[in-house]
Coordinates of C-alpha atoms and ligand atoms in Angstrom, one line a residue:
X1 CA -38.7 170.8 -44.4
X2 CA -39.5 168.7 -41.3
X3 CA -42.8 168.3 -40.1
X4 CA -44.2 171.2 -38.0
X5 CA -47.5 170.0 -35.8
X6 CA -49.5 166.7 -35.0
X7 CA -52.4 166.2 -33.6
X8 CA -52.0 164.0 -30.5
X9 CA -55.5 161.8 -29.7
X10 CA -57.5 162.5 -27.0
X11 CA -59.5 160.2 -24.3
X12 CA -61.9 161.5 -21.8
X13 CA -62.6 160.2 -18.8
X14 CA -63.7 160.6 -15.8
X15 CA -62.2 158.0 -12.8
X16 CA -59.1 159.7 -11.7
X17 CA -58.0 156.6 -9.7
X18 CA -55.1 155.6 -12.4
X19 CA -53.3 157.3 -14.3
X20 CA -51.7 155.5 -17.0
X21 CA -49.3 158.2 -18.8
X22 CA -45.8 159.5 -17.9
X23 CA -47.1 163.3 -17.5
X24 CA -50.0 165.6 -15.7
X25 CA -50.8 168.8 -15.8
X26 CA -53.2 170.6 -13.3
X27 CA -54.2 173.9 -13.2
X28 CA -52.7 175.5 -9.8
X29 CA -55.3 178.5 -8.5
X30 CA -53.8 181.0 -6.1
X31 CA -54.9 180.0 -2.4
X32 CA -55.4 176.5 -3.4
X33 CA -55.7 173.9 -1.1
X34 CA -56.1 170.5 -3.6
X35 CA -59.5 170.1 -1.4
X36 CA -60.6 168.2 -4.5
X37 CA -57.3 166.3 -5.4
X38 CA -56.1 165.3 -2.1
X39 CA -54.2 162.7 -3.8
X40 CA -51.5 165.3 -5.3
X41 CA -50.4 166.1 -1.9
X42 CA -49.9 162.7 -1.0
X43 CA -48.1 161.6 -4.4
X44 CA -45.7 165.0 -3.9
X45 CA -45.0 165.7 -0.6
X46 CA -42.9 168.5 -2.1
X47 CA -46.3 170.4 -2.7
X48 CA -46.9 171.4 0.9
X49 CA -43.2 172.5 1.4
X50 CA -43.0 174.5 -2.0
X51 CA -46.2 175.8 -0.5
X52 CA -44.6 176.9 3.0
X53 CA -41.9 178.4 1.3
X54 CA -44.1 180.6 -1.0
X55 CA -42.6 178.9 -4.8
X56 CA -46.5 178.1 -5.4
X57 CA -48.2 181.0 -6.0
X58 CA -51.0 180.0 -8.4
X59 CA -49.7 183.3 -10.9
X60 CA -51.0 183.0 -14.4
X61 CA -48.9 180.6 -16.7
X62 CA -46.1 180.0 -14.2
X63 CA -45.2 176.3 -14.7
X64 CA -43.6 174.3 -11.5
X65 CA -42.3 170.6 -12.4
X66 CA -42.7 168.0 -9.3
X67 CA -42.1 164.4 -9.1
X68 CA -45.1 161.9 -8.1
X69 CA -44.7 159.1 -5.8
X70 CA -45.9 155.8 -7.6
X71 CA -45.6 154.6 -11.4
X72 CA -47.1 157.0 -13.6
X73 CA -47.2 159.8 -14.1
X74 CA -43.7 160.5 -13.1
X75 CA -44.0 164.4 -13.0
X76 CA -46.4 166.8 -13.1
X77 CA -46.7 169.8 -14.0
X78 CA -48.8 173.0 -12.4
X79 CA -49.4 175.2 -13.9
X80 CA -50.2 178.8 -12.3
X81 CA -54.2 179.8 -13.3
X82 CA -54.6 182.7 -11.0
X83 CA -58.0 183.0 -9.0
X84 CA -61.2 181.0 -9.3
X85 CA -62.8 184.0 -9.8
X86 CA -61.1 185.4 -12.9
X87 CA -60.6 181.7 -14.6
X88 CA -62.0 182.1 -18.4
X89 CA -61.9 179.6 -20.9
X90 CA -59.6 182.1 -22.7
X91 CA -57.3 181.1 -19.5
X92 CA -58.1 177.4 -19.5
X93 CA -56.7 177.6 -23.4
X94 CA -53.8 178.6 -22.8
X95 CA -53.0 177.2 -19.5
X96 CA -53.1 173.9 -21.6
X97 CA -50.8 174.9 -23.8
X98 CA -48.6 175.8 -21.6
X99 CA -48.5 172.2 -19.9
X100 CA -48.4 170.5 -23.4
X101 CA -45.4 172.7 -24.1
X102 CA -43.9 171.9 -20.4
X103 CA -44.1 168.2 -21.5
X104 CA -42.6 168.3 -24.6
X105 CA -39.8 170.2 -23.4
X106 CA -39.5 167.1 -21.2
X107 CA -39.5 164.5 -23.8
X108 CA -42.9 163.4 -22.7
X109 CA -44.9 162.1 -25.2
X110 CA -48.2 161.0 -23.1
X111 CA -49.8 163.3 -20.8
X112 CA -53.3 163.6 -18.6
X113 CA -54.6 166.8 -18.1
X114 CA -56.6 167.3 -14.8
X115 CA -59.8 169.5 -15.6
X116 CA -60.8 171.4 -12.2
X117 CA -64.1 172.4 -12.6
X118 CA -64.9 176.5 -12.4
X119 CA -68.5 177.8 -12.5
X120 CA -68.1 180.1 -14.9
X121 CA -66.8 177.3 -17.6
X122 CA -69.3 174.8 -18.6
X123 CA -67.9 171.1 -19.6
X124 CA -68.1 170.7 -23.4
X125 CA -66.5 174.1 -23.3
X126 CA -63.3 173.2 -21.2
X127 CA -63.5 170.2 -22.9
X128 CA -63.1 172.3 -26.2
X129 CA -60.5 174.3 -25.0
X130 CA -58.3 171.8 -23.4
X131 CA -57.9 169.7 -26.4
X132 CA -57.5 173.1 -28.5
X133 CA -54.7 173.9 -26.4
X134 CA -53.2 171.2 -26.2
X135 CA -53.1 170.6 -30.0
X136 CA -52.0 174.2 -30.2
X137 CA -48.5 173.0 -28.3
X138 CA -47.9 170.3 -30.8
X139 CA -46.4 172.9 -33.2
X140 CA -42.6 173.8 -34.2
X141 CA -41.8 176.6 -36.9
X142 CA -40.3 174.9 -40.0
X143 CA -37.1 173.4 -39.9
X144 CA -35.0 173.3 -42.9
X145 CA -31.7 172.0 -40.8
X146 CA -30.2 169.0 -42.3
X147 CA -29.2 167.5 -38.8
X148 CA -31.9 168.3 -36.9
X149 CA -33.0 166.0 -34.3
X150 CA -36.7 164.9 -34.7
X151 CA -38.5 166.9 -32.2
X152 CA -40.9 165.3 -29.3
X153 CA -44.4 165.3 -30.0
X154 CA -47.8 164.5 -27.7
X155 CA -49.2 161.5 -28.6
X156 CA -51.7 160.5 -26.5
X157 CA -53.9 163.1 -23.9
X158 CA -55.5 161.2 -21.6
X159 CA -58.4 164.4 -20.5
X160 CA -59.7 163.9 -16.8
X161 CA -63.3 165.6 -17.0
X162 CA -66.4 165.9 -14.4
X163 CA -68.5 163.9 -17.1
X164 CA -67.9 162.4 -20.3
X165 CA -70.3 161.6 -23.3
X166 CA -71.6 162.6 -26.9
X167 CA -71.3 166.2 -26.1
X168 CA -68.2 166.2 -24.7
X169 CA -66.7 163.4 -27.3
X170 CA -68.1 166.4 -30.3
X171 CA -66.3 169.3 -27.7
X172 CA -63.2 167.6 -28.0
X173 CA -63.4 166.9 -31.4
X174 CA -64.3 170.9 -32.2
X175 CA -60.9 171.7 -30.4
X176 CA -59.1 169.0 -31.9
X177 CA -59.8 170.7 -35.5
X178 CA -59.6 174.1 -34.5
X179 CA -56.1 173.5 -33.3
X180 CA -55.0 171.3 -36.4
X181 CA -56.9 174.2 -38.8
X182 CA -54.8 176.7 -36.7
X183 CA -51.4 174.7 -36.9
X184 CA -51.8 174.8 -40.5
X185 CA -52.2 178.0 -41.0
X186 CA -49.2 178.8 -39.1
X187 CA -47.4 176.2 -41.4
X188 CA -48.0 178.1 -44.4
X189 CA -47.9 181.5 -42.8
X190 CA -43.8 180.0 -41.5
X191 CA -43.1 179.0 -45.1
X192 CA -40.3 180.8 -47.0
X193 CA -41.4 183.0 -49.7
X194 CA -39.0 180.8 -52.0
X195 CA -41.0 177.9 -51.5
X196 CA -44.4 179.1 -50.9
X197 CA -44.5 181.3 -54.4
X198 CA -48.0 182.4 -55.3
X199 CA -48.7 178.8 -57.6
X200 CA -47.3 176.9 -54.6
X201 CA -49.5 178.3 -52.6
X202 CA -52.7 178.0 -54.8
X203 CA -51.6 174.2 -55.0
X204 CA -51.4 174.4 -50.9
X205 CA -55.1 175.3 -50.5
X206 CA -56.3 173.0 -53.1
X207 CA -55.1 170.2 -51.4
X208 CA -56.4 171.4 -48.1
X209 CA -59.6 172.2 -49.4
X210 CA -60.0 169.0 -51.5
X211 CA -59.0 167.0 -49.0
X212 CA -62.0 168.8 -46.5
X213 CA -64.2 168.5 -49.1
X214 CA -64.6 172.1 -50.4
X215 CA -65.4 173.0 -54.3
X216 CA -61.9 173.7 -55.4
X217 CA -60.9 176.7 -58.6
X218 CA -58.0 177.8 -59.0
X219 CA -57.9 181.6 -61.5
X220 CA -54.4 181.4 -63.3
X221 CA -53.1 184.7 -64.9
X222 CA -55.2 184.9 -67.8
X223 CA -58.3 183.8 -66.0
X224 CA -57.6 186.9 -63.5
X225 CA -56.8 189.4 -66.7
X226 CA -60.4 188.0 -68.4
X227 CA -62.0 189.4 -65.1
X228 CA -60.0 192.9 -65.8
X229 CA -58.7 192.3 -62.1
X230 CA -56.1 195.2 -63.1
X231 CA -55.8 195.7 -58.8
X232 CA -54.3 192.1 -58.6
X233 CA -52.5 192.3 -61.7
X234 CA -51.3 195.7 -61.0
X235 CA -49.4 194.6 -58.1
X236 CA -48.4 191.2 -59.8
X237 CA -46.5 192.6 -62.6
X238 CA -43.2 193.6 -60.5
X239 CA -42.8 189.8 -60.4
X240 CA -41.8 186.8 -62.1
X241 CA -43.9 185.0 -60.3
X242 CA -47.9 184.6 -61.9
X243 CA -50.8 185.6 -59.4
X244 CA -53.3 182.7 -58.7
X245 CA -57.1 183.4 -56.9
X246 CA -58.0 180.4 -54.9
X247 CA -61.7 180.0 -54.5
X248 CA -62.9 177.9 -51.7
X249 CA -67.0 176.8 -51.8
X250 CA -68.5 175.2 -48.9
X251 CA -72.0 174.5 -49.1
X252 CA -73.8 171.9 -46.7
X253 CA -77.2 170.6 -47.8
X254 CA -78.9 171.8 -45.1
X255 CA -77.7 175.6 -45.6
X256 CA -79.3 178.4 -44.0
X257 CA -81.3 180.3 -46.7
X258 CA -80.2 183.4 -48.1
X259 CA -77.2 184.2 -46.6
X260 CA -73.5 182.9 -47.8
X261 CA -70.1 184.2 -45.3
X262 CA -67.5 185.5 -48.2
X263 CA -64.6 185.4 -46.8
X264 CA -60.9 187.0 -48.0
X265 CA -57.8 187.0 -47.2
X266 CA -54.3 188.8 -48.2
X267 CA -52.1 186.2 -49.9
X268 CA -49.0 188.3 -50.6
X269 CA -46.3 185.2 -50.6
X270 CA -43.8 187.9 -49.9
X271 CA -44.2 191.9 -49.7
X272 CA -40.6 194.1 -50.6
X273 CA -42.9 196.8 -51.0
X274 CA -42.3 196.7 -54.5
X275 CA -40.9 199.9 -56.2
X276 CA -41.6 201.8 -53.0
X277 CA -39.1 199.5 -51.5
X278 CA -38.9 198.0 -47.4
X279 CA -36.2 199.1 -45.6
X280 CA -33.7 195.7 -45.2
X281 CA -34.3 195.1 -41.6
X282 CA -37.2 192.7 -40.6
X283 CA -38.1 192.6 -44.5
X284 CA -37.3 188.5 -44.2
X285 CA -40.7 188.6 -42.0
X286 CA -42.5 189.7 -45.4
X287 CA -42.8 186.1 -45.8
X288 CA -45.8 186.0 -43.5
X289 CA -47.8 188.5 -45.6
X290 CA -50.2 185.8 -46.9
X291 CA -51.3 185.1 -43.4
X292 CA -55.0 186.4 -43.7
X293 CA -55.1 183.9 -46.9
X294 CA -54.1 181.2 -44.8
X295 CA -56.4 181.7 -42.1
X296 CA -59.0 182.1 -44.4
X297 CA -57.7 178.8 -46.4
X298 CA -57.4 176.7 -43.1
X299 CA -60.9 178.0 -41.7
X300 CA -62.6 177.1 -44.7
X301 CA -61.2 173.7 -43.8
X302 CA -62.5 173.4 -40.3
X303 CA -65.9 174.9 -41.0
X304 CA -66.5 172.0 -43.6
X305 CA -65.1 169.5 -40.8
X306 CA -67.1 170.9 -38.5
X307 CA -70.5 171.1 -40.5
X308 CA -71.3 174.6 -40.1
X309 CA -74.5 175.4 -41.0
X310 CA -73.7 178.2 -43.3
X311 CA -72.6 178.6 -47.1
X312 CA -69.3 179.5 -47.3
X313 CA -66.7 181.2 -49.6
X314 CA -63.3 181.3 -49.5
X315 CA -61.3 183.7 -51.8
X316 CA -57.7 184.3 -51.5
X317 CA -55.9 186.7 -54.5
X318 CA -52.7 185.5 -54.4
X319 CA -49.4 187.2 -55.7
X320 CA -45.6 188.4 -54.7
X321 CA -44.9 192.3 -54.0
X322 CA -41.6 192.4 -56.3
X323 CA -40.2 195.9 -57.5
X324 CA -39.2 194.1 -61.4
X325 CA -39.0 195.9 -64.3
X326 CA -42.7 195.9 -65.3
X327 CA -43.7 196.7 -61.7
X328 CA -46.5 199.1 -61.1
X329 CA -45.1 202.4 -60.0
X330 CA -46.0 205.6 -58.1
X331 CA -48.2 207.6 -59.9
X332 CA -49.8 204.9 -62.4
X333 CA -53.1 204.4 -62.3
X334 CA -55.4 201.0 -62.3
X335 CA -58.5 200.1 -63.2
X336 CA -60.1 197.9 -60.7
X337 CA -62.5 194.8 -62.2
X338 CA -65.0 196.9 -60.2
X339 CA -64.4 199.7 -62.8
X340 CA -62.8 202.4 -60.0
X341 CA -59.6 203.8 -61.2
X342 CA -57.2 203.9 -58.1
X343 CA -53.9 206.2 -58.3
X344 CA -50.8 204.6 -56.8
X345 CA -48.7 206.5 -54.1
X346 CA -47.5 203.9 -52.8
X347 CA -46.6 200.3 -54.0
X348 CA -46.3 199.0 -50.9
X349 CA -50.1 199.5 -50.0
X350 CA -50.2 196.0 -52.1
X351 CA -52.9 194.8 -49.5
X352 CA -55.4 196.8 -50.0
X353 CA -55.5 196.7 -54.1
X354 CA -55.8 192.7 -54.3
X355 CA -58.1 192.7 -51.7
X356 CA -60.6 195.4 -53.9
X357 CA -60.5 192.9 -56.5
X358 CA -61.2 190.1 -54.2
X359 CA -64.0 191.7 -52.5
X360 CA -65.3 192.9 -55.3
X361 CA -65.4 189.2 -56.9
X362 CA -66.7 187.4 -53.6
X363 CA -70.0 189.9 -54.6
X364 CA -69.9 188.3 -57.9
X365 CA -69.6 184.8 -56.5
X366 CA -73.1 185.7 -54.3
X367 CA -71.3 186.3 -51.0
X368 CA -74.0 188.3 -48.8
X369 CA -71.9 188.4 -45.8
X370 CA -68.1 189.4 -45.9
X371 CA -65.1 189.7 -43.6
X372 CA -61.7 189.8 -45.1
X373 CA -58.5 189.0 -43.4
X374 CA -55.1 190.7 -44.1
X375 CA -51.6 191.8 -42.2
X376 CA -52.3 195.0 -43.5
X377 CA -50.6 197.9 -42.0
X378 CA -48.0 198.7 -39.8
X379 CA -49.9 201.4 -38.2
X380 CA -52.3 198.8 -36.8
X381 CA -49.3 197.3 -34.8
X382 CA -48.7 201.2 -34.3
X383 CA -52.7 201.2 -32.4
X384 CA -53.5 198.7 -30.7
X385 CA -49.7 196.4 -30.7
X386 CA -48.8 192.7 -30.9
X387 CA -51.6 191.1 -29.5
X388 CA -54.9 192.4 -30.5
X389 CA -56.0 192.8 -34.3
X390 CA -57.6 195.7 -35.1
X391 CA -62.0 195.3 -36.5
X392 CA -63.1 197.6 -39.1
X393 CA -66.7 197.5 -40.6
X394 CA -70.5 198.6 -40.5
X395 CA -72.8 197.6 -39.9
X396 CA -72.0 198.0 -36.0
X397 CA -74.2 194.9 -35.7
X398 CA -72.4 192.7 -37.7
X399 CA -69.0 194.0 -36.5
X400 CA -70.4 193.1 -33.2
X401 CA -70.9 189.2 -34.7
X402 CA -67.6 189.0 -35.6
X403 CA -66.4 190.4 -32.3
X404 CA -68.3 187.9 -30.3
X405 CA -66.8 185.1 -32.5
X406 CA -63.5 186.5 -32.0
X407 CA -64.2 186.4 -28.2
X408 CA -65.6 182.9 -28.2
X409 CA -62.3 181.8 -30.1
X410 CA -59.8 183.5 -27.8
X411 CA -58.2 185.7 -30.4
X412 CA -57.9 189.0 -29.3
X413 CA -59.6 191.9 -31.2
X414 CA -61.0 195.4 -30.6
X415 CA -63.1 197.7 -32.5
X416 CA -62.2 200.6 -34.7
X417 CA -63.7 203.4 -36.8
X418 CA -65.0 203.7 -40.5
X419 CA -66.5 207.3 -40.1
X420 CA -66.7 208.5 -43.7
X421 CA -64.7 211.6 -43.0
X422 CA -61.6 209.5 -43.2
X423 CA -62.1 209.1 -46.8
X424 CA -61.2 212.5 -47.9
X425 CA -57.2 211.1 -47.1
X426 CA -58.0 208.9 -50.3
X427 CA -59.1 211.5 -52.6
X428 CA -56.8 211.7 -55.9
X429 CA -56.7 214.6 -58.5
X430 CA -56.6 212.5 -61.3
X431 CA -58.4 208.6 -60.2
X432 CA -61.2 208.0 -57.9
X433 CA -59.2 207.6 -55.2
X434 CA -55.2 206.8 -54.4
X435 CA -54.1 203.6 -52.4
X436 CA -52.9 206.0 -49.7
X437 CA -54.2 208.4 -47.3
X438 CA -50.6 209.2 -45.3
X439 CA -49.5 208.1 -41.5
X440 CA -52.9 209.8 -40.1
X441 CA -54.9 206.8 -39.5
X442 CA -53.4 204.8 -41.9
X443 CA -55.5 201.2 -40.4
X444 CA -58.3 203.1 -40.9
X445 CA -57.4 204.9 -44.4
X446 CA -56.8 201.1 -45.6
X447 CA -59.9 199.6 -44.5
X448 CA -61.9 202.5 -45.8
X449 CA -60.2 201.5 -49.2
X450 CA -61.3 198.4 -48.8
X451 CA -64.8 199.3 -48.0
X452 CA -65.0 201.1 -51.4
X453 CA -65.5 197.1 -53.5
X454 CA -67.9 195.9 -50.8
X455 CA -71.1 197.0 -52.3
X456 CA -73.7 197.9 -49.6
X457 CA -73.0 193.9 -48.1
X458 CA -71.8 194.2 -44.5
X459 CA -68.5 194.5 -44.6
X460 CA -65.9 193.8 -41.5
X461 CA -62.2 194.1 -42.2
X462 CA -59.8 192.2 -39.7
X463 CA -56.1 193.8 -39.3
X464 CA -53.7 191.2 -37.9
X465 CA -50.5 193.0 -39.1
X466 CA -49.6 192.9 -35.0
X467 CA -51.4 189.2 -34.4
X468 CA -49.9 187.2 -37.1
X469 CA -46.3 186.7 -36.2
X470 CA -45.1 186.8 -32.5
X471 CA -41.6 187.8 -32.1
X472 CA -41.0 186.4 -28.6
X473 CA -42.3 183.0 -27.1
X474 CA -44.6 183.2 -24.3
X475 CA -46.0 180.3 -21.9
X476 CA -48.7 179.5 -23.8
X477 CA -47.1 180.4 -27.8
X478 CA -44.3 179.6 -29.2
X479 CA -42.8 181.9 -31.5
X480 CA -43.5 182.3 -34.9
X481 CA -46.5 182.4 -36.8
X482 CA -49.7 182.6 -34.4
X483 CA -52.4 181.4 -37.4
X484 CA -54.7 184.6 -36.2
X485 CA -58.0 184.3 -37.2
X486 CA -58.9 181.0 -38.1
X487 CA -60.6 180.1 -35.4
X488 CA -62.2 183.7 -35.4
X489 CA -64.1 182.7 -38.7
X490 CA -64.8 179.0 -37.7
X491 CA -66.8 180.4 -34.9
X492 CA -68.8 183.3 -36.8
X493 CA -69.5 180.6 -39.4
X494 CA -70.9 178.5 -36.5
X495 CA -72.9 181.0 -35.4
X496 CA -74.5 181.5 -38.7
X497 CA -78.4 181.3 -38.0
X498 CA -77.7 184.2 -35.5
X499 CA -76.9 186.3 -38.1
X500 CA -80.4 187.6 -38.8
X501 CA -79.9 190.3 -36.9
X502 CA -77.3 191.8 -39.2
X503 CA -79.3 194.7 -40.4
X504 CA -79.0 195.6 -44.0
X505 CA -76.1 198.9 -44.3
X506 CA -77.5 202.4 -44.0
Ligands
BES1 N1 -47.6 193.9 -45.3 C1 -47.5 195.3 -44.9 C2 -48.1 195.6 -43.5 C3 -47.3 195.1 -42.4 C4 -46.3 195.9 -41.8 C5 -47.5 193.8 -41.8 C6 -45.6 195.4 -40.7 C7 -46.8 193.4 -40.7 C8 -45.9 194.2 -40.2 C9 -48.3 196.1 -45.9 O1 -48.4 195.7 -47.2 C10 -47.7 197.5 -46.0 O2 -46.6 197.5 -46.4 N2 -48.4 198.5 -45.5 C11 -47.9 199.8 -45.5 C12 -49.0 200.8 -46.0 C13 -48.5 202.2 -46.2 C14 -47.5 202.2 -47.4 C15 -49.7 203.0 -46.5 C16 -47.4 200.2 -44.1 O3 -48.1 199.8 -43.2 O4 -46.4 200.8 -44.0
MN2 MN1 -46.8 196.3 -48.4
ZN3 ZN1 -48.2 193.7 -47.4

């Protein structure tokens, strides 16, 4: 397979007198009049024309290539931001993005990007963002053709910034991880489920987690059955393939007292839906079913890189969804290592089952805090569509805390209910409750599942079924695997001291 990101190096600075690389992006607001880059207008006389002629209309993520007068840069690039006004850092994000994606398109391989100051977007932040964006358009799905040519990759950024400093050099450095922690994720989350198999996998997130410096286990088979995991196992036995249960520690010396985030995340390193079999169309995108564990994987990564001043846990069940001869079937019953019998209607609600088993054992592990990740129905994608995961959980404050992280991160998300009357879709004659509660609701039926192994902890379930893969390229994404959510749980594990105001669950 051929490599799939880099991480180009950044420089701020502030003098924008020379510019010593071949490509420069600037935002482009609508109205705009370059009052504060007068020397653009001289360098491209085509500006004013386009201008005229009504090509430049400042509309979000449109990208128009001009040539510069002078040495270097050669071209630039504006890119469309809309108004002042409405200019987020969400915006900022994926404007750069969509310049760092506009220059490799062009073969460039260095590239300044001119930061125009808004007043709504303080400096570190759009320092942050710029280099998170930027990093985020040094990324190509896998390649396993044997004449491809190597691709173009940024290099070198060269920011352009109101101020520079330690807060802005630590900024940078924040979106320089974030986007490397994302571009991993979406390296796993791309891999075939041939060569990412369940032990593959575990081996994956050993290596990034050694190599971040998290405490490392990896649970084989029979370490999994001595913990009566029968949710885990249950799904596991249609395969060939042996489960593994990564556990990722994190745990700074100067910790916050009392509280450790516990997160999960689906690792199913393919999903046929088992005996309950997919439908053959779009089943090859299966392969991306272990996206929650990769985002959980690849934040646990960045929040050690990043210091966060939390305790952290990282546990990702990992297993294929195969419909073999000893596969679990509809109608069998399993024993969770919680002790709660669960009656299968479906096989393929696989999610939801080693996820019980892996909440249940982030409570054993001392987790006080937990949010799991998981592409975990398609009637999410059904709710709320491609772009916005869907937020289970309770209490409302602490599904507020992960909201605002999400926010902060630029992953889209929106809250959804838990009310308890849903649960009567799980009831079973004959367990304590069945993995299925029919189309009704069926996000919500498979977070209340869920809910069930989380103790009285607060609890907030994260549905990327919709967020994880995206079908078509935009401006600012290429297509393929998004890696949803890491940057979501980097920024809620940042935020830890806040968290005191997570009241306990009524
Ligand atoms: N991995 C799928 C969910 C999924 C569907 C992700 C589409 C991405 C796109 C999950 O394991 C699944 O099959 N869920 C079932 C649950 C149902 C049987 C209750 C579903 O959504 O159909
Ligand atoms: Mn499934
Ligand atoms: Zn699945």
């Amino acid at each position: 397979m051929q490599t799939v990101h880099r991480t180009p190096a950044f420089t701020p600075a502030i003098d924008t007198a020379e510019l010593s690389t071949d490509f420069l992006v600037v935002p482009l607001f609508e109205q705009d009049n370059f009052g504060d880059v007068p020397w653009l207008r001289q360098r491209s006389p085509e500006l004013d024309r386009a201008r005229a002629r009504g090509e430049l209309t400042g509309k979000l993520y449109e990208v128009f290539l001009t040539g510069l007068d002078g040495e270097r840069p050669v071209r630039a690039a504006l890119i469309g931001a809309g108004t002042r006004e409405s200019f987020t850092s969400e915006r900022l994000r994926r404007l750069a993005t969509t310049g760092g994606l506009a220059a490799r398109r062009g073969r460039f391989t260095t590239l300044t990007f001119l930061h125009r100051p808004v007043a709504a977007i303080d400096a570190a932040t759009a320092a942050q963002v710029i280099a998170e964006g930027l990093t985020l358009a040094n990324y190509e799905g896998a390649s396993f053709k044997t004449s491809a040519e190597g691709g173009t990759w940024l290099e070198s950024v060269d920011l352009r910034l109101p101020s520079t400093g330690d807060e802005i050099a630590a900024a940078v450095r924040k979106g320089t991880v974030l986007g490397e922690c994302s571009n991993m994720a979406r390296e796993l989350a791309n891999e075939p489920g041939n060569h990412l198999t369940p032990r593959q996998f575990a081996e994956r997130a050993a290596a990034i987690g050694a190599e971040a410096g998290l405490g490392v286990e990896i649970l084989d088979e029979r370490r999994i059955e001595s913990l009566n995991m029968g949710l885990l196992l249950g799904v596991a036995r249609g395969s060939q393939e042996p489960p593994r249960l990564v556990v990722l520690t994190y745990e700074p010396a100067a910790a916050a007292p009392g509280v450790t985030l516990g997160l999960v995340g689906k690792g199913i390193t393919f999903d046929t839906g088992g005996i309950s079999i997919k439908p053959a169309e779009n089943m090859d995108k299966m392969k991306d079913d272990m996206s929650g564990g990769a985002a959980v994987i690849c934040a646990m990564a960045a929040i050690a890189r990043l210091g966060a001043p939390v305790r952290c846990l990282g546990i990702v069940p990992m297993t294929e969804n195969m419909p073999g001869g000893k596969a679990v079937k509809p109608g069998d019953v399993l024993t969770s290592a919680a002790g709660k019998t669960v009656e299968i209607l479906n096989t393929d609600a696989e999610g939801r089952l080693v996820l019980g088993d892996a909440v249940w054992y982030a409570r054993q592990r001392g987790a006080t805090h937990l949010v799991d990740v998981a592409t975990l129905t398609g009637a999410c994608v059904v709710a709320l569509g491609k772009t916005t995961s869907g937020v289970f959980g309770t209490p409302a404050s602490w599904v507020s805390a992960i909201l605002s992280a999400s926010d902060k991160a630029g992953d889209r998300s929106w809250p959804m209910p838990v009310f308890d009357d849903y649960k009567e879709q799980l009831k079973s004659e004959i367990a304590d409750f069945t993995n299925t509660g029919g189309r009704a609701g069926g996000a919500i039926t498979g977070a209340l599942f869920i809910k069930e192994f989380s103790g009285d902890l607060p609890w907030v379930h994260i549905d990327i079924a919709g967020t994880a893969w995206a079908e078509e390229s935009k401006p600012y994404q290429p297509k393929g695997a998004t890696g949803v959510g890491v940057r979501t749980l980097v920024e809620l594990a940042l935020a830890g001291p806040a968290w005191n105001t997570v009241e306990p669950r009524g």
